[in-house]
Coordinates of C-alpha atoms in Angstrom, one line a residue:
X1 CA 73.1 -21.5 -1.7
X2 CA 70.5 -23.6 -0.2
X3 CA 68.0 -22.7 2.5
X4 CA 65.6 -24.9 4.3
X5 CA 62.0 -25.1 3.0
X6 CA 60.8 -23.6 6.2
X7 CA 62.9 -20.5 5.7
X8 CA 61.6 -20.1 2.2
X9 CA 58.1 -20.3 3.3
X10 CA 58.7 -17.7 6.1
X11 CA 60.4 -15.2 3.8
X12 CA 57.8 -15.6 1.0
X13 CA 55.0 -15.2 3.6
X14 CA 56.6 -12.0 5.0
X15 CA 57.4 -10.3 1.7
X16 CA 54.4 -11.4 -0.3
X17 CA 51.4 -12.2 1.9
X18 CA 48.8 -9.6 2.3
X19 CA 48.7 -9.7 6.1
X20 CA 52.3 -9.8 7.1
X21 CA 54.1 -6.7 5.9
X22 CA 51.5 -4.7 7.7
X23 CA 49.2 -6.2 10.4
X24 CA 45.6 -6.8 9.7
X25 CA 42.7 -5.8 12.0
X26 CA 39.3 -7.3 12.4
X27 CA 38.1 -4.2 14.2
X28 CA 39.3 -1.7 11.7
X29 CA 35.9 0.0 11.8
X30 CA 36.5 0.8 15.5
X31 CA 39.8 2.5 14.7
X32 CA 40.2 3.4 11.0
X33 CA 42.8 5.9 12.2
X34 CA 45.4 3.1 12.1
X35 CA 44.9 2.8 8.3
X36 CA 44.0 6.4 7.4
X37 CA 45.8 9.5 8.8
X38 CA 43.0 11.8 7.5
X39 CA 41.0 10.7 10.6
X40 CA 43.4 12.6 12.9
X41 CA 41.4 14.9 15.1
X42 CA 38.0 13.9 13.6
X43 CA 36.2 14.0 17.0
X44 CA 36.0 16.8 19.5
X45 CA 38.0 15.0 22.2
X46 CA 41.4 13.2 22.4
X47 CA 40.9 9.7 21.2
X48 CA 43.2 7.1 22.7
X49 CA 43.1 3.4 21.8
X50 CA 45.2 0.4 22.8
X51 CA 44.7 -2.9 21.0
X52 CA 46.1 -6.5 21.1
X53 CA 45.6 -9.2 18.5
X54 CA 46.6 -12.8 18.8
X55 CA 46.2 -14.3 15.3
X56 CA 45.8 -18.0 14.5
X57 CA 46.1 -19.0 18.2
X58 CA 47.6 -22.5 18.6
X59 CA 50.0 -22.0 15.7
X60 CA 53.6 -21.6 16.8
X61 CA 55.1 -18.2 16.0
X62 CA 51.8 -16.9 14.5
X63 CA 51.3 -13.1 14.2
X64 CA 50.9 -11.2 17.5
X65 CA 50.1 -7.4 17.2
X66 CA 49.8 -4.7 19.8
X67 CA 49.3 -1.0 19.3
X68 CA 48.5 2.3 20.9
X69 CA 47.1 5.3 19.0
X70 CA 46.3 8.9 20.1
X71 CA 44.8 11.7 18.0
X72 CA 43.0 15.0 18.7
X73 CA 41.8 18.2 17.1
X74 CA 43.7 21.4 17.6
X75 CA 42.4 25.0 17.6
X76 CA 40.0 26.6 20.0
X77 CA 37.5 27.3 17.3
X78 CA 36.9 23.6 16.9
X79 CA 37.4 22.3 20.4
X80 CA 35.3 25.0 22.1
X81 CA 32.7 25.7 19.5
X82 CA 29.2 24.1 19.4
X83 CA 28.8 23.5 15.7
X84 CA 30.7 20.3 15.9
X85 CA 30.0 19.3 19.4
X86 CA 27.2 17.7 21.4
X87 CA 25.1 20.2 23.2
X88 CA 25.1 18.1 26.4
X89 CA 25.2 14.7 27.8
X90 CA 22.8 12.2 26.4
X91 CA 22.6 13.3 22.7
X92 CA 22.8 9.9 20.9
X93 CA 24.5 10.0 17.5
X94 CA 22.8 6.7 16.6
X95 CA 19.4 8.3 16.7
X96 CA 17.4 9.8 13.8
X97 CA 17.1 13.1 15.6
X98 CA 20.9 13.5 15.6
X99 CA 21.0 13.4 11.8
X100 CA 18.4 16.2 11.6
X101 CA 20.6 18.5 13.8
X102 CA 23.9 17.5 12.3
X103 CA 26.2 20.3 11.2
X104 CA 29.3 20.1 9.1
X105 CA 32.7 20.4 10.7
X106 CA 34.4 23.7 11.3
X107 CA 37.7 23.9 9.4
X108 CA 40.4 22.6 11.8
X109 CA 43.6 20.7 12.1
X110 CA 44.2 17.3 13.7
X111 CA 47.3 15.6 14.9
X112 CA 48.1 12.1 16.1
X113 CA 50.6 9.4 16.9
X114 CA 50.5 5.6 16.7
X115 CA 52.9 2.9 17.7
X116 CA 52.4 -0.6 16.3
X117 CA 54.4 -3.7 17.3
X118 CA 54.0 -6.9 15.2
X119 CA 55.8 -10.2 15.5
X120 CA 55.5 -13.1 13.0
X121 CA 57.9 -16.1 13.3
X122 CA 61.5 -14.8 13.2
X123 CA 60.4 -11.4 12.0
X124 CA 59.3 -8.5 14.1
X125 CA 58.6 -4.9 13.3
X126 CA 57.9 -1.7 15.1
X127 CA 56.2 1.2 13.4
X128 CA 56.1 4.7 14.8
X129 CA 54.2 7.4 13.0
X130 CA 53.1 11.0 13.5
X131 CA 50.0 12.1 11.6
X132 CA 48.4 15.3 10.5
X133 CA 45.0 16.1 8.9
X134 CA 43.0 19.0 7.8
X135 CA 39.2 18.9 8.1
X136 CA 36.8 21.0 6.1
X137 CA 33.0 21.2 5.9
X138 CA 31.9 21.2 2.3
X139 CA 28.2 21.3 2.9
X140 CA 25.7 20.9 5.7
X141 CA 26.2 17.1 5.8
X142 CA 29.5 16.7 3.9
X143 CA 33.0 16.9 5.4
X144 CA 36.3 16.2 3.8
X145 CA 39.6 15.5 5.5
X146 CA 43.1 14.9 4.0
X147 CA 46.0 13.6 6.0
X148 CA 49.6 12.4 5.9
X149 CA 51.7 10.1 8.1
X150 CA 55.4 10.0 8.5
X151 CA 57.7 8.0 10.8
X152 CA 60.1 5.1 11.1
X153 CA 59.8 1.3 10.8
X154 CA 62.3 -1.0 12.5
X155 CA 62.3 -4.5 11.0
X156 CA 64.2 -7.3 12.7
X157 CA 65.1 -10.9 12.1
X158 CA 65.7 -13.3 15.0
X159 CA 68.7 -15.3 13.7
X160 CA 68.3 -17.9 16.4
X161 CA 64.9 -19.0 14.9
X162 CA 66.4 -19.6 11.4
X163 CA 68.1 -22.9 10.6
X164 CA 70.2 -23.1 7.4
X165 CA 71.4 -26.3 5.9
X166 CA 74.8 -24.7 5.5
X167 CA 75.7 -22.8 8.7
X168 CA 78.1 -20.7 6.6
X169 CA 75.4 -19.6 4.2
X170 CA 75.6 -15.9 3.6
X171 CA 71.9 -15.4 2.8
X172 CA 71.5 -14.1 6.3
X173 CA 74.3 -12.3 8.1
X174 CA 74.9 -12.4 11.8
X175 CA 75.6 -8.7 11.9
X176 CA 72.7 -7.5 9.8
X177 CA 69.6 -8.6 11.7
X178 CA 67.6 -5.4 11.9
X179 CA 67.2 -2.2 9.9
X180 CA 65.4 1.1 10.3
X181 CA 63.5 2.6 7.4
X182 CA 61.6 5.8 6.9
X183 CA 57.9 5.5 6.4
X184 CA 55.3 7.6 4.6
X185 CA 51.5 7.3 4.2
X186 CA 48.6 9.5 3.1
X187 CA 44.8 9.4 3.1
X188 CA 41.5 11.1 2.2
X189 CA 38.3 10.7 4.3
X190 CA 34.8 11.9 3.3
X191 CA 32.2 11.7 6.0
X192 CA 28.8 12.9 7.2
X193 CA 26.1 11.9 9.7
X194 CA 25.2 8.6 7.9
X195 CA 28.2 7.7 5.8
X196 CA 32.0 7.5 5.5
X197 CA 34.4 6.7 2.6
X198 CA 38.2 6.7 2.6
X199 CA 41.2 5.9 0.5
X200 CA 44.7 5.6 2.1
X201 CA 48.1 4.2 1.4
X202 CA 51.0 3.0 3.6
X203 CA 54.6 2.2 2.8
X204 CA 54.7 4.6 -0.1
X205 CA 58.5 4.8 -0.1
X206 CA 58.9 1.1 -1.1
X207 CA 62.2 0.8 0.7
X208 CA 64.5 -2.3 0.1
X209 CA 64.8 -5.1 2.7
X210 CA 67.9 -7.1 3.1
X211 CA 69.3 -9.2 6.0
X212 CA 72.7 -9.8 4.5
X213 CA 75.6 -7.7 3.3
X214 CA 76.4 -10.4 0.7
X215 CA 75.8 -8.8 -2.7
X216 CA 74.4 -11.9 -4.3
X217 CA 71.8 -12.5 -1.7
X218 CA 68.1 -12.0 -2.5
X219 CA 66.7 -8.5 -1.6
X220 CA 63.2 -8.0 -0.5
X221 CA 61.2 -4.8 -0.6
X222 CA 58.6 -2.9 1.3
X223 CA 55.6 -2.7 -1.0
X224 CA 52.9 0.0 -0.9
X225 CA 49.6 -1.0 0.8
X226 CA 46.4 0.6 -0.5
X227 CA 43.1 0.7 1.5
X228 CA 39.6 1.6 0.3
X229 CA 36.8 1.6 2.8
X230 CA 33.2 2.8 3.0
X231 CA 30.1 2.5 5.2
X232 CA 26.5 3.7 5.5
X233 CA 24.2 4.0 8.5
X234 CA 20.6 2.6 8.2
X235 CA 18.1 3.2 11.0
X236 CA 16.1 0.2 12.3
X237 CA 14.4 2.4 14.9
X238 CA 14.8 5.7 16.7
X239 CA 17.8 4.4 18.7
X240 CA 19.0 1.4 16.7
X241 CA 21.2 1.7 13.7
X242 CA 22.8 -0.9 11.3
X243 CA 26.1 0.1 9.7
X244 CA 27.4 -2.1 6.9
X245 CA 30.9 -1.4 5.7
X246 CA 33.5 -2.9 3.4
X247 CA 37.3 -2.6 3.0
X248 CA 39.4 -3.5 0.0
X249 CA 43.1 -3.9 0.5
X250 CA 45.4 -4.0 -2.5
X251 CA 49.0 -5.1 -2.2
X252 CA 50.8 -6.1 -5.4
X253 CA 51.4 -8.8 -6.5
X254 CA 49.0 -10.8 -4.2
X255 CA 45.3 -11.1 -4.7
X256 CA 43.0 -8.3 -3.6
X257 CA 41.7 -8.7 0.0
X258 CA 38.0 -8.0 0.8
X259 CA 36.5 -7.4 4.3
X260 CA 32.7 -7.1 4.8
X261 CA 31.3 -5.9 8.1
X262 CA 28.0 -5.4 9.7
X263 CA 27.7 -3.4 13.0
X264 CA 24.4 -2.9 14.9
X265 CA 24.4 -0.2 17.5
X266 CA 21.9 0.2 20.3
X267 CA 21.7 3.8 21.4
X268 CA 25.2 4.9 22.5
X269 CA 25.7 1.9 24.9
X270 CA 26.3 -1.3 23.0
X271 CA 27.1 -2.6 19.5
X272 CA 27.4 -6.1 18.1
X273 CA 28.5 -7.2 14.7
X274 CA 30.0 -9.7 12.3
X275 CA 32.7 -9.7 9.7
X276 CA 33.8 -11.8 6.7
X277 CA 37.3 -11.8 5.2
X278 CA 37.5 -13.4 1.8
X279 CA 39.2 -16.8 1.8
X280 CA 40.3 -16.3 5.4
X281 CA 37.7 -16.1 8.2
X282 CA 34.4 -15.2 9.7
X283 CA 34.3 -13.0 12.8
X284 CA 32.0 -12.1 15.7
X285 CA 32.4 -8.7 17.4
X286 CA 30.9 -6.8 20.3
X287 CA 31.6 -3.5 22.0
X288 CA 30.5 -1.5 25.1
X289 CA 30.6 2.2 25.7
X290 CA 31.1 1.8 29.4
X291 CA 31.0 5.6 30.1
X292 CA 32.0 8.9 28.6
X293 CA 35.6 8.0 29.7
X294 CA 36.3 4.6 28.2
X295 CA 34.9 1.8 25.9
X296 CA 35.8 -1.8 25.2
X297 CA 35.4 -4.1 22.3
X298 CA 36.3 -7.7 21.4
X299 CA 36.3 -9.9 18.3
X300 CA 37.0 -13.5 17.6
X301 CA 37.9 -14.8 14.1
X302 CA 36.8 -18.3 13.0
X303 CA 39.5 -19.4 10.5
X304 CA 38.2 -20.8 7.2
X305 CA 41.5 -21.0 5.3
X306 CA 43.8 -24.0 5.1
X307 CA 45.1 -23.0 8.5
X308 CA 41.8 -24.0 10.2
X309 CA 43.3 -27.5 10.9
X310 CA 46.0 -26.0 13.1
X311 CA 44.5 -22.7 14.3
X312 CA 42.1 -22.1 17.1
X313 CA 41.0 -18.7 15.7
X314 CA 42.2 -15.2 16.4
X315 CA 41.4 -12.9 19.3
X316 CA 41.4 -9.1 19.2
X317 CA 40.6 -6.7 22.0
X318 CA 40.6 -2.9 22.0
X319 CA 40.3 -0.4 24.9
X320 CA 39.4 3.2 24.1
X321 CA 39.8 6.3 26.3
X322 CA 38.0 9.6 25.6
X323 CA 40.2 12.3 27.1
X324 CA 39.2 16.0 27.5
X325 CA 35.7 14.9 26.7
X326 CA 34.0 18.1 27.8
X327 CA 30.6 17.2 26.3
X328 CA 30.6 13.8 28.0
X329 CA 30.2 12.0 24.6
X330 CA 29.8 8.2 25.1
X331 CA 29.7 7.2 21.4
X332 CA 31.8 8.6 18.5
X333 CA 30.0 11.3 16.7
X334 CA 31.9 11.3 13.3
X335 CA 34.0 8.1 13.2
X336 CA 31.8 5.1 13.9

């Protein structure tokens, strides 16, 4: 059976490339919750974020990703207590004085939900996950959270965008263009007033992927994705902080992916930053904490891979809402 070269490239890209089985995010530091369920309920308000990413703009059928995520703590002891909350409006978590008064988290539970839609060429997928986490203060400046995520993934193939040399080829069936698979993820998150570190995994079930009922056709597989990330806050002044961070992504059998980020925050109002993704891109980022109700951030990727000749870069925008924000927080206290 013969397929066109274009189809081979698309299938190999989807099943083996780092970025295509699961979407990649330039602003992962702004919403690590998408990668690690242990972050569920880390703040003392309901965190809502909606994001849109247009990758490799100018390239036909390049990846387009959109998502919405919601997570919150549960339990009156946490949401109404003062040990893990700001004492009032204006307390800036980016200031040195905040570190001196920081207190570890009260033991509490967190729950959440995220919906991610990703489309690349003829392939599209929708992931729906519910998450749960348990947070525990280990010492005055040390917190540990563990979390799990479970849900469903719907993976579809648009048959009209695939051209075979032989129209009767059974490599792709007309009646097997989408499938729904169970999904499972887990994570650990260690955090304090000046640092965070986490390890997480997605697609742990490794379910098979096949777009044909023909027994001799090639069968793909969902492969586990592992993420390791860490960051530390350095003070450049009373109200200015620099936060370098890194993320390592491991997806066998492709090469390890490395992201390096630098974010500089000015009080609790504005942050700017830059990012480098190994063998892929450089990025510029900026965000505004408009009020204690919502914030906005944007990033632009300058492509450095071989796609730079056909790509105009990648755009990503994220809108955040802080619901039930009884202490009028304008900047995340524990997940920056």
